[in-house]
Coordinates of C-alpha atoms and ligand atoms in Angstrom, one line a residue:
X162 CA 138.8 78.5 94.6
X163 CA 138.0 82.3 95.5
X164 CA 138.9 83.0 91.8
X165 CA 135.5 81.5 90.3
X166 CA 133.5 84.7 91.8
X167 CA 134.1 86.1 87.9
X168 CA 134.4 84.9 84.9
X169 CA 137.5 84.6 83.0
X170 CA 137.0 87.7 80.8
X171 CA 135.7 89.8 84.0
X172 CA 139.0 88.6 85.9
X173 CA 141.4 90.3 82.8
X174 CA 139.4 93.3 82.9
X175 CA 139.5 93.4 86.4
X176 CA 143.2 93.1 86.1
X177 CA 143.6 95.8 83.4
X178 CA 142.2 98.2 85.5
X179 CA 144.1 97.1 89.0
X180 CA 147.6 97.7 86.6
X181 CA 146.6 101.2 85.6
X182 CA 146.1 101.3 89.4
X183 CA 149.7 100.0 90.2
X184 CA 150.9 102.9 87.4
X185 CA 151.7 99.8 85.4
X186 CA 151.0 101.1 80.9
X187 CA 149.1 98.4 79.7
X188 CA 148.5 97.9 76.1
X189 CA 145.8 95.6 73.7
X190 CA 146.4 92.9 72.9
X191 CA 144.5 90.8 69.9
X192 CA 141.8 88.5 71.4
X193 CA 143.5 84.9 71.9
X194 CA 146.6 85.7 70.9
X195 CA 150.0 87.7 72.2
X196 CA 150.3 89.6 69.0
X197 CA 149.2 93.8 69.5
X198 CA 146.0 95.1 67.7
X199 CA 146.6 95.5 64.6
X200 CA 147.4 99.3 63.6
X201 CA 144.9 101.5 61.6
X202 CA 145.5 101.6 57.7
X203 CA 147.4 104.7 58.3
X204 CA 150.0 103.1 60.5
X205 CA 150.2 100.0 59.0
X206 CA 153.5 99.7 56.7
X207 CA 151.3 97.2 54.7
X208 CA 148.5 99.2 53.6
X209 CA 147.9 100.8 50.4
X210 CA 146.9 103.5 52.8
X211 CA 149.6 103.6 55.1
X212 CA 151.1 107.3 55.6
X213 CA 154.3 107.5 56.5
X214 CA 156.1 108.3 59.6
X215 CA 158.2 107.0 62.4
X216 CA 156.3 105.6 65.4
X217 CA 153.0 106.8 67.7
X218 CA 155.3 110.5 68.1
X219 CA 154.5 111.3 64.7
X220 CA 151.9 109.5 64.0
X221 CA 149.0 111.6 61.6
X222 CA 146.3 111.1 64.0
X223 CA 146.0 110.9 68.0
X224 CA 146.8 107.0 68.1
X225 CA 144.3 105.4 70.3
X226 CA 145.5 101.3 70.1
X227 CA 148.1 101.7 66.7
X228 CA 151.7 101.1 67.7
X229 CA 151.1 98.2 69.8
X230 CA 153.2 98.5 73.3
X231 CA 153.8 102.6 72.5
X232 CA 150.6 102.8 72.8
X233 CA 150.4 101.7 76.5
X234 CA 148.0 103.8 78.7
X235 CA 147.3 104.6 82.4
X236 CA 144.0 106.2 81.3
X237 CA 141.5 103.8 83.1
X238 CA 138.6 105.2 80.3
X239 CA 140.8 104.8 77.3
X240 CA 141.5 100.9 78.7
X241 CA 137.7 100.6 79.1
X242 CA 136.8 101.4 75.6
X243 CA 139.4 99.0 74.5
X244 CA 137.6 96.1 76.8
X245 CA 134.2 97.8 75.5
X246 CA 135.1 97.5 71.4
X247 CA 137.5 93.9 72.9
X248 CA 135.3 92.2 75.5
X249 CA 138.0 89.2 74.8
X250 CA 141.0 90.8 74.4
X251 CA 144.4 90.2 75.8
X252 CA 146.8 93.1 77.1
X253 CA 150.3 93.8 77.9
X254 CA 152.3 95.5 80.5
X255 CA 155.0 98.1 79.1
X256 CA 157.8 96.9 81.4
X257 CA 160.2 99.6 80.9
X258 CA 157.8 102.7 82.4
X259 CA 156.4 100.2 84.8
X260 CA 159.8 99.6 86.8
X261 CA 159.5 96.0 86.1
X262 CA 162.5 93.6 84.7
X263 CA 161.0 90.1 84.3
X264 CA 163.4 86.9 83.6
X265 CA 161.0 84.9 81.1
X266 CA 162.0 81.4 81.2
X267 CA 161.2 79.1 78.4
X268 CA 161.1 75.3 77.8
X269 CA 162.4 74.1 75.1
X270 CA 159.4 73.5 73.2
X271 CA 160.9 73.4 69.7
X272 CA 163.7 70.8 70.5
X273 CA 166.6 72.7 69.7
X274 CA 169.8 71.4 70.4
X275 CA 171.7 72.7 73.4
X276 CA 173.9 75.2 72.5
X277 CA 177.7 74.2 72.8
X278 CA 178.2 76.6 75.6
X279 CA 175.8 73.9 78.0
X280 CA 177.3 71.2 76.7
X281 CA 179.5 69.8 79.7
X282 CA 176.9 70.5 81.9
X283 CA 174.6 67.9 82.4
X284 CA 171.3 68.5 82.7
X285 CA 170.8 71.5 81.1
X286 CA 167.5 71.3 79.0
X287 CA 165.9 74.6 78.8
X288 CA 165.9 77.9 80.5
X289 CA 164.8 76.9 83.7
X290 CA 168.1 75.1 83.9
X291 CA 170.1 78.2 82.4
X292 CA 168.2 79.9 85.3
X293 CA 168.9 77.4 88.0
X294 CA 172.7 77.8 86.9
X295 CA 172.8 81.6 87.6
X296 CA 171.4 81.2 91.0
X297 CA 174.0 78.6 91.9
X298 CA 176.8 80.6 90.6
X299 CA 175.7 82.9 93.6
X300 CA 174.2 80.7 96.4
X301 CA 170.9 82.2 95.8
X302 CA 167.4 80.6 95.9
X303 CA 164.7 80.5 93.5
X304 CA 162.6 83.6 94.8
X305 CA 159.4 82.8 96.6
X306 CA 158.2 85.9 97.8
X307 CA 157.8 87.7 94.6
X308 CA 154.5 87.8 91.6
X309 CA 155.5 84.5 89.4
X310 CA 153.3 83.9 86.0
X311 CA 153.5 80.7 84.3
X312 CA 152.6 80.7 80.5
X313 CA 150.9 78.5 78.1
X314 CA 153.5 77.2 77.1
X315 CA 154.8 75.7 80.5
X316 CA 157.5 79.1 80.9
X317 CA 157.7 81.1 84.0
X318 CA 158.3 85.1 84.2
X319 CA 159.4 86.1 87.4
X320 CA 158.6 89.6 88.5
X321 CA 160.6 91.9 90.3
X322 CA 160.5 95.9 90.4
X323 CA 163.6 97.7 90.1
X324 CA 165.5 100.2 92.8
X325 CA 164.7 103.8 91.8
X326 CA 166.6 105.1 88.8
X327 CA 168.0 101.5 87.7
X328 CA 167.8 100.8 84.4
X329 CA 167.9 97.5 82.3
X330 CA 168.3 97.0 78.8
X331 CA 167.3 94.4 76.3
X332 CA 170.8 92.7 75.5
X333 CA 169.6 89.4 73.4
X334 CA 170.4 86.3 74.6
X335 CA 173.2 87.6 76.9
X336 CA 171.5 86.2 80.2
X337 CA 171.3 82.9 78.7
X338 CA 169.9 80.5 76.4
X339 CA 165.7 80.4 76.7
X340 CA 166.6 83.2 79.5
X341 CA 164.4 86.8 77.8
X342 CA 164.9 90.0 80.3
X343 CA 162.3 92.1 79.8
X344 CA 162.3 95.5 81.0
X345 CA 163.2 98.7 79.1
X346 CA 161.4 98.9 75.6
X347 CA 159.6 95.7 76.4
X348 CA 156.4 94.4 77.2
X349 CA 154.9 91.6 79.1
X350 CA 151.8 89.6 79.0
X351 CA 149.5 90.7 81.5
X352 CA 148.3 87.5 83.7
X353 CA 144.7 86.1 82.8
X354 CA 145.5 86.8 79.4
X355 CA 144.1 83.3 77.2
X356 CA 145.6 82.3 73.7
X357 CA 145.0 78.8 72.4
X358 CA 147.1 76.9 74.5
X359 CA 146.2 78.2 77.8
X360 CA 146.1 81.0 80.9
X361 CA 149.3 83.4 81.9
X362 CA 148.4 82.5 85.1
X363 CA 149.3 84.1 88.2
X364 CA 151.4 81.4 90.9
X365 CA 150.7 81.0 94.4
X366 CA 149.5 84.1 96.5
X367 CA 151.8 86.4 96.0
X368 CA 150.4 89.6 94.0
X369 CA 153.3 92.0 93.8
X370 CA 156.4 91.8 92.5
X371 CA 159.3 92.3 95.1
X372 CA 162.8 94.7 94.7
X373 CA 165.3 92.4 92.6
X374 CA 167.7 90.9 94.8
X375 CA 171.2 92.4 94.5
X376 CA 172.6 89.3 92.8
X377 CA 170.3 89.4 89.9
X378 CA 171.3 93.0 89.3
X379 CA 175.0 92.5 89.5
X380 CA 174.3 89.7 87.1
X381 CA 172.3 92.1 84.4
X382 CA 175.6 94.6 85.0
X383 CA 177.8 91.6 83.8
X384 CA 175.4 90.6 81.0
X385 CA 175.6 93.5 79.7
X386 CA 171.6 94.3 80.1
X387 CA 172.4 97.1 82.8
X388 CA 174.5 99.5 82.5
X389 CA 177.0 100.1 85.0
X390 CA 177.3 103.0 87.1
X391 CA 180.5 105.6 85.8
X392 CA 183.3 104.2 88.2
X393 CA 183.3 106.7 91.6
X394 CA 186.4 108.7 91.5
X395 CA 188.6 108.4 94.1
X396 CA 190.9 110.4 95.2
X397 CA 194.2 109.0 94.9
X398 CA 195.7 110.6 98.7
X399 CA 199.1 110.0 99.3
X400 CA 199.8 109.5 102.8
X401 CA 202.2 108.2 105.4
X402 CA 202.6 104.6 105.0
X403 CA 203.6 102.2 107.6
X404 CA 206.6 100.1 108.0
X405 CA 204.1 97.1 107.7
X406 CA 202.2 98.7 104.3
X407 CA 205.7 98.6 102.6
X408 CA 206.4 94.9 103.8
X409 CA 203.1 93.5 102.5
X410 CA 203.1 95.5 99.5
X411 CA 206.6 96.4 98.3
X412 CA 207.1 95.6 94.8
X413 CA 204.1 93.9 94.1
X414 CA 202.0 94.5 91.0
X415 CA 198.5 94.0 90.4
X416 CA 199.6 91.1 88.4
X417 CA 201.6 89.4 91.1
X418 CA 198.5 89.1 93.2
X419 CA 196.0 87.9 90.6
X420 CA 198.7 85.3 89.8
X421 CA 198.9 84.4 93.6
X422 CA 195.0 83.6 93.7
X423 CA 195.0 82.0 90.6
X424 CA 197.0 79.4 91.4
X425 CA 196.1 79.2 95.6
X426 CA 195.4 76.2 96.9
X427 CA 191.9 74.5 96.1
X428 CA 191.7 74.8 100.4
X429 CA 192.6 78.9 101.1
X430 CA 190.8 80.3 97.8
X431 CA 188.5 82.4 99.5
X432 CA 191.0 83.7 102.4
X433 CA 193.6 84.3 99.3
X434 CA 190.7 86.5 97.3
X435 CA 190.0 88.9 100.0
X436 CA 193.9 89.6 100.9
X437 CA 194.4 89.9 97.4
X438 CA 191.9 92.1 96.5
X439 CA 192.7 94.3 99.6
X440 CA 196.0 94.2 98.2
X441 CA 195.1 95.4 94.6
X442 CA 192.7 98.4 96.2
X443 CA 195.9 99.7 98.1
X444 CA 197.9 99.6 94.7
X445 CA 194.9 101.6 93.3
X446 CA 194.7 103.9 95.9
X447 CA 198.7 104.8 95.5
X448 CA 197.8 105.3 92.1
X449 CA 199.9 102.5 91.0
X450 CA 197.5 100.5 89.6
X451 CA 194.2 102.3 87.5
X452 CA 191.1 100.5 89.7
X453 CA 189.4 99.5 86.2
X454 CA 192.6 97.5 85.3
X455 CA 192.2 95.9 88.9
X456 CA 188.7 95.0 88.7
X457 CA 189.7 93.0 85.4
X458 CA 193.0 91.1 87.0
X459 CA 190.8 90.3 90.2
X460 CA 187.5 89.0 88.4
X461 CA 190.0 86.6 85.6
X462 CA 191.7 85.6 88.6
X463 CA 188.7 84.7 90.9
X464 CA 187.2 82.8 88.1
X465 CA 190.1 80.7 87.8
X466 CA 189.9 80.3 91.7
X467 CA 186.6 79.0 90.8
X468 CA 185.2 81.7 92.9
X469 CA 181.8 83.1 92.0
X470 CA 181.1 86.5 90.2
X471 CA 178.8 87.4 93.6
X472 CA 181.6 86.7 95.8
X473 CA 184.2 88.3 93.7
X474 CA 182.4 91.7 93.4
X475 CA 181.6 91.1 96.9
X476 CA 185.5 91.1 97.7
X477 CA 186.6 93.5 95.4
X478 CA 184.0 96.7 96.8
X479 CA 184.7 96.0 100.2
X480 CA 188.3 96.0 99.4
X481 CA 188.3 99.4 97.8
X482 CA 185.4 101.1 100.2
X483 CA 187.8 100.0 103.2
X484 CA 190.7 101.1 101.6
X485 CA 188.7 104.4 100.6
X486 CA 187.9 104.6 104.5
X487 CA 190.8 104.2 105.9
X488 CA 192.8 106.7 103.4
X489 CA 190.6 109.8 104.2
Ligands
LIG584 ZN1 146.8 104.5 63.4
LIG585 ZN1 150.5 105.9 63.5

């Protein structure tokens, strides 16, 4: 193994400084364990000394490790007097300045009991299975060509940067059960961190994390964890229809196409999604149906078609960008 050139120690300092290099904040963590350095008397609540004030902005001196993960620095001298004063300590990664969203996967290591949500699907145990759900829902793959970290603990975080100017909040639980996203506001442990149980260690030999694949960001939209983009207005052109638009559409409401995919047979689903939806994005385009309203109908009916949320969304923006095409 290559990795036995350095110790242990020298690998995680090694690696604090080749974050700072990636522009990735790291922060200190308390030898062998997860938990920050503990604050200064002055910014700890619990102190008879403690002086107060909101967070590191206001904070009575110039905070150097107080304030835990606000604290994160890309100053490769202030890192190296933590690792001077913390030969053994452990660091994290602000995720949220780094660009990062990480899915941290958990095991189930307290035996709770499945949550009634998993409870008609066998084989759900812990988050890897919550996990292994998602990608199913949208034919996608268990990502190999990104940085993967298993923990202690016997968890996984997978990371993946994000497209420029994408954001992703925390939104508890909403992924799924033992499923934590962890990007804006959040930290990670850095890789060759040690507690008690074990290594965060680095899988395989792949050192940078990749884009996140489209699907997983149209997942953290629906989650709730990403916010989605404000609708694109579109103009609502009224133009010279065609003796074959009014046949098609005449008369029918948004309504009367999500019922006809609803109920389509188990054999013509997918055929009956992408005339429906095509359908719909006329109706928005003249203005008869508001495209918000159709996005609903179409996504309640798909589900009921069993379709996927991937392969709805797919539908439903080609539907309306062809539309938007062919109306200007
Ligand atoms: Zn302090
Ligand atoms: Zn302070």
């Amino acid at each position: 193994m290559s990795r036995s050139r350095y110790t242990p120690r020298e690998r995680r300092h090694r690696a604090i400084h080749a974050f700072i290099d990636r522009d990735c904040p790291v922060s200190a963590l308390t030898p062998g364990t997860k938990v920050p350095v503990k604050s200064c008397p002055q910014c700890d609540i619990k102190s008879p000394d403690y002086v107060r004030h909101h967070g590191i902005k206001d904070c009575p001196h110039k905070p150097d490790m107080c304030h835990g993960f606000h604290a994160a620095t890309l100053d490769h001298d202030k890192a190296q007097s933590w690792i001077d004063r913390y030969p053994d300590l452990n660091f994290a990664i602000s995720t949220g300045p780094a660009g990062l969203v990480i899915v941290d996967l958990d095991t189930n290591k307290n035996g709770a009991p499945v949550p009634d949500k998993y409870a008609n699907i066998p084989g759900v145990k812990d988050g890897y299975d919550v996990w292994s759900l998602a990608l199913e829902r949208y034919g996608a793959r268990h990502p190999t060509d990104t940085m993967q970290v298993s923990t202690p603990n016997g968890g996984l975080h997978i990371w993946h940067s994000l497209p420029p100017g994408v954001v992703v909040n925390k939104s508890e639980g909403a992924f799924g059960w033992l499923v934590d996203i962890r990007s804006t506001n959040s930290y990670i442990i850095g890789p060759t961190s040690v507690t008690k149980d074990g290594e965060y260690r680095r899988l395989g030999d792949v050192t940078e994390p990749t884009v996140a694949p489209d699907w997983l960001l149209h997942h953290l939209e629906h989650t709730g964890h990403k916010p989605k983009p404000p609708a694109r207005p579109r103009p609502r052109i009224i133009r010279q229809r065609s003796d074959q638009d009014d046949r098609e559409y005449r008369g029918k409401t948004v309504q009367d196409l999500a019922h006809e995919l609803a109920t389509a047979q188990e054999t013509e689903r997918h055929a009956v999604l992408v005339r429906v939806t095509a359908a719909a994005a006329y109706l928005v385009h003249r203005g008869l149906c508001d495209e918000a309203e159709m996005r609903d109908a179409m996504y309640d009916a798909g589900r009921d078609a069993q379709r996927t949320d991937y392969e709805i969304h797919k539908a439903i923006e080609s539907a309306l960008s062809y539309t938007a095409g062919r109306a200007a």
